[in-house]
Amino acid sequence: MGNKLTGKVALVTGGSRGIGKGIVLELAREGATVIINYKQDSNSAQKTLELVKKLGGYGECYKADVSSYSECKVMISNIIKKYGKIDVLVNNAGISKIGLFIDAKQEDWDNILNINLKGVFNCSHNVVIHMLHKGVGSIINISSMWGNVGASCEVIYSASKGGINSFTKALAKELGPSNIRVNAVSPGVIDTEMNSWMCKEDREELMEEIPLCRFGQCIDIGKAVVFLASDDSNYITGQIITIDGGMI
Ligand code: NAP
């Protein structure tokens, strides 16, 4: 266990599995108390919490749909009531859908944007008010390399992540004078269920495009989030840090 985040309270949306789980474990390893938000899979959330406890860390699971402003408001006010503060907000919850743009439905746009982008608004809007009172805070948004450069067959997803990048830069400018830092991590291909649709051949083909010759692991993202959450990054705000093994 390290102690870079001892005494800090962190909320990680979509913290039950995949990249969110990797982030939760790294934050806990550095001493943060971690609230593991999830939408439906309480089993995975509980298993992640058990791992946190095995590390000697503290935390709890909290079920809420980030696309609902009211659910986010209640979740955040309950966390504040119990712990008195949220020092670190990691907006990680997200979904993707692969397919041609012409086959996309209005509901696809609404679903992806409501979770990936409005979810970031919903949590940030409710947390910032408390961070302003404390005079300190770090918000870390999980974007995607496709938000930087756009991906064929992931047009709506790319739009949602491009929105996160601009949101991050703009909010960082507005909140910098209040000592609240806002950054994003922009992952490349990370080995999670989000990529489970790929067959062996797809995976091998994709890997050939990655200079570091491997998919990223959740811990690679978790380590960067710890850095952005900690005092080690005190003079960094408004940045989109791409972690993609050199792919783009
Ligand atoms: P994942 O394995 O599919 O996990 C998604 C997580 O988000 C789960 O904990 C899920 O909880 C939660 N979630 C989904 N909808 C939610 C909602 N409406 N409210 C609250 N929680 C919700 O995904 P991942 O691959 O770890 O991706 C995590 C983030 O990284 C996403 O923002 C994604 O866009 C981004 N990203 C991933 C990759 C990659 O290669 N994997 C690359 C770039 C960026 P439940 O299971 O309870 O629904």
mmCIF file of C-alpha atoms and ligand atoms in Angstrom:
data_model
loop_
_atom_site.group_PDB
_atom_site.id
_atom_site.type_symbol
_atom_site.label_atom_id
_atom_site.label_comp_id
_atom_site.label_asym_id
_atom_site.label_seq_id
_atom_site.Cartn_x
_atom_site.Cartn_y
_atom_site.Cartn_z
ATOM 1 C CA MET A 1 0.000 0.000 0.000
ATOM 2 C CA GLY A 2 1.168 3.507 -0.841
ATOM 3 C CA ASN A 3 -0.071 6.659 0.831
ATOM 4 C CA LYS A 4 -0.399 9.217 -1.968
ATOM 5 C CA LEU A 5 -4.175 9.429 -1.441
ATOM 6 C CA THR A 6 -4.524 8.700 2.254
ATOM 7 C CA GLY A 7 -7.512 10.563 3.701
ATOM 8 C CA LYS A 8 -9.044 11.244 0.276
ATOM 9 C CA VAL A 9 -12.543 10.169 -0.742
ATOM 10 C CA ALA A 10 -12.985 9.122 -4.375
ATOM 11 C CA LEU A 11 -16.120 8.342 -6.380
ATOM 12 C CA VAL A 12 -15.568 6.148 -9.446
ATOM 13 C CA THR A 13 -18.559 5.781 -11.770
ATOM 14 C CA GLY A 14 -18.758 2.366 -13.425
ATOM 15 C CA GLY A 15 -16.199 1.180 -10.893
ATOM 16 C CA SER A 16 -17.455 -2.394 -10.695
ATOM 17 C CA ARG A 17 -15.612 -3.924 -13.639
ATOM 18 C CA GLY A 18 -13.186 -3.250 -16.479
ATOM 19 C CA ILE A 19 -11.229 -0.002 -16.441
ATOM 20 C CA GLY A 20 -13.289 1.363 -13.535
ATOM 21 C CA LYS A 21 -12.313 -1.614 -11.407
ATOM 22 C CA GLY A 22 -8.641 -1.064 -12.302
ATOM 23 C CA ILE A 23 -8.989 2.566 -11.226
ATOM 24 C CA VAL A 24 -10.746 1.631 -7.964
ATOM 25 C CA LEU A 25 -7.982 -0.817 -7.016
ATOM 26 C CA GLU A 26 -5.151 1.626 -7.747
ATOM 27 C CA LEU A 27 -6.865 4.434 -5.816
ATOM 28 C CA ALA A 28 -7.412 2.081 -2.872
ATOM 29 C CA ARG A 29 -3.799 0.884 -3.050
ATOM 30 C CA GLU A 30 -2.762 4.509 -2.462
ATOM 31 C CA GLY A 31 -5.019 4.847 0.571
ATOM 32 C CA ALA A 32 -8.175 6.490 -0.826
ATOM 33 C CA THR A 33 -11.635 5.524 0.392
ATOM 34 C CA VAL A 34 -13.409 4.515 -2.804
ATOM 35 C CA ILE A 35 -17.102 4.569 -3.658
ATOM 36 C CA ILE A 36 -17.756 2.047 -6.410
ATOM 37 C CA ASN A 37 -20.690 3.204 -8.503
ATOM 38 C CA TYR A 38 -22.436 0.770 -10.865
ATOM 39 C CA LYS A 39 -25.755 0.489 -12.680
ATOM 40 C CA GLN A 40 -26.965 -3.117 -12.443
ATOM 41 C CA ASP A 41 -24.270 -5.724 -11.835
ATOM 42 C CA SER A 42 -24.114 -5.647 -8.033
ATOM 43 C CA ASN A 43 -22.225 -8.952 -7.979
ATOM 44 C CA SER A 44 -19.214 -7.481 -9.801
ATOM 45 C CA ALA A 45 -19.364 -4.355 -7.626
ATOM 46 C CA GLN A 46 -19.278 -6.479 -4.442
ATOM 47 C CA LYS A 47 -16.363 -8.541 -5.767
ATOM 48 C CA THR A 48 -14.417 -5.358 -6.497
ATOM 49 C CA LEU A 49 -15.168 -4.083 -2.992
ATOM 50 C CA GLU A 50 -13.860 -7.366 -1.557
ATOM 51 C CA LEU A 51 -10.597 -6.836 -3.462
ATOM 52 C CA VAL A 52 -10.371 -3.314 -2.037
ATOM 53 C CA LYS A 53 -10.774 -4.740 1.462
ATOM 54 C CA LYS A 54 -8.146 -7.413 0.763
ATOM 55 C CA LEU A 55 -5.739 -4.580 -0.052
ATOM 56 C CA GLY A 56 -6.513 -3.162 3.383
ATOM 57 C CA GLY A 57 -8.590 -0.373 1.838
ATOM 58 C CA TYR A 58 -12.022 1.098 2.549
ATOM 59 C CA GLY A 59 -15.020 1.706 0.356
ATOM 60 C CA GLU A 60 -18.583 0.856 -0.522
ATOM 61 C CA CYS A 61 -20.738 0.087 -3.541
ATOM 62 C CA TYR A 62 -23.399 2.515 -4.732
ATOM 63 C CA LYS A 63 -26.002 1.704 -7.383
ATOM 64 C CA ALA A 64 -27.051 4.667 -9.538
ATOM 65 C CA ASP A 65 -27.596 5.327 -13.224
ATOM 66 C CA VAL A 66 -25.248 8.146 -14.275
ATOM 67 C CA SER A 67 -27.610 9.134 -17.085
ATOM 68 C CA SER A 68 -30.153 10.242 -14.463
ATOM 69 C CA TYR A 69 -29.482 13.682 -12.975
ATOM 70 C CA SER A 70 -31.665 12.957 -9.957
ATOM 71 C CA GLU A 71 -29.969 9.611 -9.176
ATOM 72 C CA CYS A 72 -26.541 11.282 -9.372
ATOM 73 C CA LYS A 73 -27.720 14.104 -7.103
ATOM 74 C CA VAL A 74 -28.985 11.682 -4.459
ATOM 75 C CA MET A 75 -25.864 9.487 -4.693
ATOM 76 C CA ILE A 76 -23.513 12.428 -4.276
ATOM 77 C CA SER A 77 -25.475 14.030 -1.455
ATOM 78 C CA ASN A 78 -25.528 10.674 0.405
ATOM 79 C CA ILE A 79 -21.749 10.312 -0.004
ATOM 80 C CA ILE A 80 -21.211 13.856 1.272
ATOM 81 C CA LYS A 81 -23.506 13.181 4.259
ATOM 82 C CA LYS A 82 -21.546 10.053 5.159
ATOM 83 C CA TYR A 83 -17.932 11.062 4.378
ATOM 84 C CA GLY A 84 -18.151 14.865 4.473
ATOM 85 C CA LYS A 85 -16.484 15.355 1.079
ATOM 86 C CA ILE A 86 -15.556 14.013 -2.334
ATOM 87 C CA ASP A 87 -11.924 14.859 -3.194
ATOM 88 C CA VAL A 88 -11.731 12.897 -6.429
ATOM 89 C CA LEU A 89 -14.422 12.252 -9.020
ATOM 90 C CA VAL A 90 -13.615 9.769 -11.773
ATOM 91 C CA ASN A 91 -16.219 9.875 -14.552
ATOM 92 C CA ASN A 92 -15.583 6.454 -16.046
ATOM 93 C CA ALA A 93 -19.006 4.852 -16.729
ATOM 94 C CA GLY A 94 -19.556 4.457 -20.431
ATOM 95 C CA ILE A 95 -20.968 2.274 -23.174
ATOM 96 C CA SER A 96 -20.086 1.731 -26.828
ATOM 97 C CA LYS A 97 -21.856 0.358 -29.863
ATOM 98 C CA ILE A 98 -20.145 -0.693 -33.050
ATOM 99 C CA GLY A 99 -21.904 -0.299 -36.391
ATOM 100 C CA LEU A 100 -22.291 1.738 -39.537
ATOM 101 C CA PHE A 101 -23.534 5.285 -38.989
ATOM 102 C CA ILE A 102 -26.410 4.776 -41.459
ATOM 103 C CA ASP A 103 -27.670 1.840 -39.375
ATOM 104 C CA ALA A 104 -27.682 3.834 -36.132
ATOM 105 C CA LYS A 105 -31.008 4.648 -34.482
ATOM 106 C CA GLN A 106 -32.023 7.788 -32.622
ATOM 107 C CA GLU A 107 -32.117 5.651 -29.463
ATOM 108 C CA ASP A 108 -28.431 4.780 -29.982
ATOM 109 C CA TRP A 109 -27.553 8.481 -30.005
ATOM 110 C CA ASP A 110 -29.678 9.112 -26.909
ATOM 111 C CA ASN A 111 -28.323 6.097 -24.985
ATOM 112 C CA ILE A 112 -24.656 6.710 -25.738
ATOM 113 C CA LEU A 113 -24.758 10.474 -25.240
ATOM 114 C CA ASN A 114 -26.906 10.220 -22.096
ATOM 115 C CA ILE A 115 -24.516 7.818 -20.381
ATOM 116 C CA ASN A 116 -21.131 8.866 -21.783
ATOM 117 C CA LEU A 117 -21.517 12.654 -21.890
ATOM 118 C CA LYS A 118 -24.586 13.694 -19.892
ATOM 119 C CA GLY A 119 -23.400 11.294 -17.180
ATOM 120 C CA VAL A 120 -20.195 13.323 -16.921
ATOM 121 C CA PHE A 121 -22.266 16.510 -16.614
ATOM 122 C CA ASN A 122 -24.641 14.963 -14.060
ATOM 123 C CA CYS A 123 -21.872 13.845 -11.681
ATOM 124 C CA SER A 124 -19.567 16.823 -12.186
ATOM 125 C CA HIS A 125 -22.388 19.347 -11.705
ATOM 126 C CA ASN A 126 -23.396 17.798 -8.380
ATOM 127 C CA VAL A 127 -19.837 17.261 -7.097
ATOM 128 C CA VAL A 128 -18.368 20.642 -8.060
ATOM 129 C CA ILE A 129 -20.625 22.536 -5.665
ATOM 130 C CA HIS A 130 -19.060 20.595 -2.766
ATOM 131 C CA MET A 131 -15.520 20.918 -4.123
ATOM 132 C CA LEU A 132 -16.036 24.688 -4.335
ATOM 133 C CA HIS A 133 -16.900 24.757 -0.613
ATOM 134 C CA LYS A 134 -13.760 22.761 0.212
ATOM 135 C CA GLY A 135 -11.589 24.857 -2.128
ATOM 136 C CA VAL A 136 -9.924 21.791 -3.660
ATOM 137 C CA GLY A 137 -10.734 18.851 -5.917
ATOM 138 C CA SER A 138 -9.710 16.704 -8.848
ATOM 139 C CA ILE A 139 -12.053 15.534 -11.605
ATOM 140 C CA ILE A 140 -10.792 12.896 -14.019
ATOM 141 C CA ASN A 141 -12.853 11.999 -17.072
ATOM 142 C CA ILE A 142 -12.292 8.761 -18.950
ATOM 143 C CA SER A 143 -12.439 9.634 -22.615
ATOM 144 C CA SER A 144 -11.115 7.516 -25.521
ATOM 145 C CA MET A 145 -8.511 7.895 -28.242
ATOM 146 C CA TRP A 146 -11.501 7.879 -30.611
ATOM 147 C CA GLY A 147 -12.594 11.131 -28.981
ATOM 148 C CA ASN A 148 -9.283 12.604 -30.181
ATOM 149 C CA VAL A 149 -9.255 11.287 -33.744
ATOM 150 C CA GLY A 150 -12.662 9.679 -34.476
ATOM 151 C CA ALA A 151 -13.329 6.038 -35.371
ATOM 152 C CA SER A 152 -15.157 4.559 -38.321
ATOM 153 C CA CYS A 153 -18.170 2.507 -37.117
ATOM 154 C CA GLU A 154 -18.054 4.279 -33.760
ATOM 155 C CA VAL A 155 -19.248 7.710 -34.858
ATOM 156 C CA ILE A 156 -21.678 8.354 -31.994
ATOM 157 C CA TYR A 157 -19.230 6.994 -29.421
ATOM 158 C CA SER A 158 -16.464 9.193 -30.877
ATOM 159 C CA ALA A 159 -18.782 12.223 -30.671
ATOM 160 C CA SER A 160 -19.509 11.504 -27.012
ATOM 161 C CA LYS A 161 -15.799 11.242 -26.188
ATOM 162 C CA GLY A 162 -14.886 14.326 -28.242
ATOM 163 C CA GLY A 163 -17.501 16.107 -26.126
ATOM 164 C CA ILE A 164 -15.753 14.890 -22.971
ATOM 165 C CA ASN A 165 -12.436 16.304 -24.220
ATOM 166 C CA SER A 166 -13.879 19.793 -24.799
ATOM 167 C CA PHE A 167 -15.856 19.631 -21.551
ATOM 168 C CA THR A 168 -12.626 18.800 -19.717
ATOM 169 C CA LYS A 169 -10.665 21.698 -21.195
ATOM 170 C CA ALA A 170 -13.473 24.219 -20.675
ATOM 171 C CA LEU A 171 -14.294 23.209 -17.101
ATOM 172 C CA ALA A 172 -10.583 23.230 -16.205
ATOM 173 C CA LYS A 173 -10.401 26.883 -17.275
ATOM 174 C CA GLU A 174 -13.502 27.807 -15.277
ATOM 175 C CA LEU A 175 -12.522 25.950 -12.098
ATOM 176 C CA GLY A 176 -8.761 26.515 -12.092
ATOM 177 C CA PRO A 177 -9.055 29.715 -10.021
ATOM 178 C CA SER A 178 -11.029 27.674 -7.443
ATOM 179 C CA ASN A 179 -8.220 25.107 -7.125
ATOM 180 C CA ILE A 180 -10.255 22.350 -8.778
ATOM 181 C CA ARG A 181 -8.328 20.480 -11.471
ATOM 182 C CA VAL A 182 -10.087 18.771 -14.384
ATOM 183 C CA ASN A 183 -8.257 16.334 -16.653
ATOM 184 C CA ALA A 184 -9.072 13.423 -18.927
ATOM 185 C CA VAL A 185 -7.434 10.112 -19.654
ATOM 186 C CA SER A 186 -7.886 8.943 -23.210
ATOM 187 C CA PRO A 187 -7.330 5.170 -23.397
ATOM 188 C CA GLY A 188 -6.520 3.192 -26.503
ATOM 189 C CA VAL A 189 -7.547 -0.469 -26.737
ATOM 190 C CA ILE A 190 -7.827 -1.816 -23.202
ATOM 191 C CA ASP A 191 -8.548 -5.481 -22.495
ATOM 192 C CA THR A 192 -12.088 -5.339 -21.015
ATOM 193 C CA GLU A 193 -15.561 -6.706 -21.773
ATOM 194 C CA MET A 194 -16.164 -3.651 -23.976
ATOM 195 C CA ASN A 195 -13.851 -5.293 -26.510
ATOM 196 C CA SER A 196 -15.124 -8.853 -26.046
ATOM 197 C CA TRP A 197 -16.905 -8.708 -29.441
ATOM 198 C CA MET A 198 -13.548 -9.066 -31.213
ATOM 199 C CA CYS A 199 -12.520 -12.481 -32.586
ATOM 200 C CA LYS A 200 -8.914 -13.754 -32.378
ATOM 201 C CA GLU A 201 -8.138 -12.473 -35.897
ATOM 202 C CA ASP A 202 -9.552 -8.989 -35.106
ATOM 203 C CA ARG A 203 -7.431 -8.836 -31.973
ATOM 204 C CA GLU A 204 -4.253 -9.856 -33.785
ATOM 205 C CA GLU A 205 -4.874 -7.371 -36.606
ATOM 206 C CA LEU A 206 -5.475 -4.555 -34.143
ATOM 207 C CA MET A 207 -2.418 -5.446 -32.097
ATOM 208 C CA GLU A 208 -0.238 -5.006 -35.182
ATOM 209 C CA GLU A 209 -1.257 -1.319 -35.205
ATOM 210 C CA ILE A 210 0.003 -0.782 -31.650
ATOM 211 C CA PRO A 211 3.694 0.195 -31.385
ATOM 212 C CA LEU A 212 3.955 -1.317 -27.891
ATOM 213 C CA CYS A 213 2.574 -4.584 -29.367
ATOM 214 C CA ARG A 214 -0.079 -5.244 -26.725
ATOM 215 C CA PHE A 215 -3.511 -4.115 -25.581
ATOM 216 C CA GLY A 216 -3.523 -1.863 -22.548
ATOM 217 C CA GLN A 217 -4.426 -3.291 -19.143
ATOM 218 C CA CYS A 218 -6.817 -1.652 -16.685
ATOM 219 C CA ILE A 219 -3.922 -1.048 -14.302
ATOM 220 C CA ASP A 220 -2.243 1.149 -16.976
ATOM 221 C CA ILE A 221 -5.215 3.514 -16.741
ATOM 222 C CA GLY A 222 -5.477 3.162 -12.946
ATOM 223 C CA LYS A 223 -1.873 4.333 -12.473
ATOM 224 C CA ALA A 224 -2.482 7.462 -14.578
ATOM 225 C CA VAL A 225 -5.651 8.244 -12.632
ATOM 226 C CA VAL A 226 -3.736 7.975 -9.341
ATOM 227 C CA PHE A 227 -1.211 10.473 -10.704
ATOM 228 C CA LEU A 228 -3.959 12.913 -11.752
ATOM 229 C CA ALA A 229 -5.767 12.488 -8.423
ATOM 230 C CA SER A 230 -2.654 13.046 -6.320
ATOM 231 C CA ASP A 231 -0.581 16.092 -5.451
ATOM 232 C CA ASP A 232 2.077 14.822 -7.898
ATOM 233 C CA SER A 233 0.015 16.479 -10.655
ATOM 234 C CA ASN A 234 -0.752 19.716 -8.767
ATOM 235 C CA TYR A 235 0.097 21.965 -11.728
ATOM 236 C CA ILE A 236 -1.692 19.875 -14.372
ATOM 237 C CA THR A 237 -5.203 20.797 -15.479
ATOM 238 C CA GLY A 238 -7.193 20.805 -18.715
ATOM 239 C CA GLN A 239 -5.111 17.995 -20.199
ATOM 240 C CA ILE A 240 -6.160 14.959 -22.210
ATOM 241 C CA ILE A 241 -3.588 12.261 -21.469
ATOM 242 C CA THR A 242 -3.621 9.586 -24.161
ATOM 243 C CA ILE A 243 -2.636 6.075 -23.049
ATOM 244 C CA ASP A 244 -2.726 3.936 -26.155
ATOM 245 C CA GLY A 245 0.641 2.195 -26.508
ATOM 246 C CA GLY A 246 1.485 4.733 -29.219
ATOM 247 C CA MET A 247 -1.441 3.777 -31.481
ATOM 248 C CA ILE A 248 -2.587 7.249 -32.629
HETATM 249 P P1 NAP B 1 -17.052 -2.126 -19.240
HETATM 250 O O1 NAP B 1 -16.074 -3.216 -18.943
HETATM 251 O O2 NAP B 1 -18.189 -2.399 -20.173
HETATM 252 O O3 NAP B 1 -17.621 -1.547 -17.838
HETATM 253 C C1 NAP B 1 -18.548 -0.510 -17.855
HETATM 254 C C2 NAP B 1 -18.809 -0.022 -16.456
HETATM 255 O O4 NAP B 1 -19.706 1.103 -16.535
HETATM 256 C C3 NAP B 1 -19.494 -1.050 -15.576
HETATM 257 O O5 NAP B 1 -19.057 -0.868 -14.246
HETATM 258 C C4 NAP B 1 -20.967 -0.675 -15.697
HETATM 259 O O6 NAP B 1 -21.755 -1.075 -14.574
HETATM 260 C C5 NAP B 1 -20.865 0.823 -15.744
HETATM 261 N N1 NAP B 1 -22.021 1.492 -16.343
HETATM 262 C C6 NAP B 1 -22.525 1.345 -17.600
HETATM 263 N N2 NAP B 1 -23.607 2.140 -17.749
HETATM 264 C C7 NAP B 1 -23.774 2.803 -16.572
HETATM 265 C C8 NAP B 1 -24.709 3.756 -16.111
HETATM 266 N N3 NAP B 1 -25.702 4.198 -16.888
HETATM 267 N N4 NAP B 1 -24.591 4.214 -14.849
HETATM 268 C C9 NAP B 1 -23.598 3.769 -14.040
HETATM 269 N N5 NAP B 1 -22.676 2.863 -14.415
HETATM 270 C C10 NAP B 1 -22.774 2.385 -15.676
HETATM 271 O O7 NAP B 1 -16.323 -0.848 -19.874
HETATM 272 P P2 NAP B 1 -14.760 -0.454 -19.892
HETATM 273 O O8 NAP B 1 -14.156 -1.053 -21.094
HETATM 274 O O9 NAP B 1 -14.179 -0.693 -18.563
HETATM 275 O O10 NAP B 1 -14.884 1.124 -20.155
HETATM 276 C C11 NAP B 1 -14.864 2.070 -19.097
HETATM 277 C C12 NAP B 1 -14.688 3.458 -19.697
HETATM 278 O O11 NAP B 1 -13.479 3.497 -20.467
HETATM 279 C C13 NAP B 1 -15.805 3.856 -20.648
HETATM 280 O O12 NAP B 1 -16.093 5.233 -20.504
HETATM 281 C C14 NAP B 1 -15.205 3.590 -22.016
HETATM 282 O O13 NAP B 1 -15.781 4.383 -23.017
HETATM 283 C C15 NAP B 1 -13.759 3.962 -21.765
HETATM 284 N N6 NAP B 1 -12.828 3.349 -22.730
HETATM 285 C C16 NAP B 1 -12.688 1.993 -22.827
HETATM 286 C C17 NAP B 1 -11.786 1.469 -23.742
HETATM 287 C C18 NAP B 1 -11.559 -0.011 -23.888
HETATM 288 O O14 NAP B 1 -10.812 -0.408 -24.804
HETATM 289 N N7 NAP B 1 -12.126 -0.865 -23.052
HETATM 290 C C19 NAP B 1 -11.032 2.324 -24.550
HETATM 291 C C20 NAP B 1 -11.205 3.689 -24.429
HETATM 292 C C21 NAP B 1 -12.100 4.202 -23.498
HETATM 293 P P3 NAP B 1 -22.889 -2.265 -14.728
HETATM 294 O O15 NAP B 1 -22.144 -3.497 -15.125
HETATM 295 O O16 NAP B 1 -23.533 -2.347 -13.391
HETATM 296 O O17 NAP B 1 -23.821 -1.774 -15.815
#
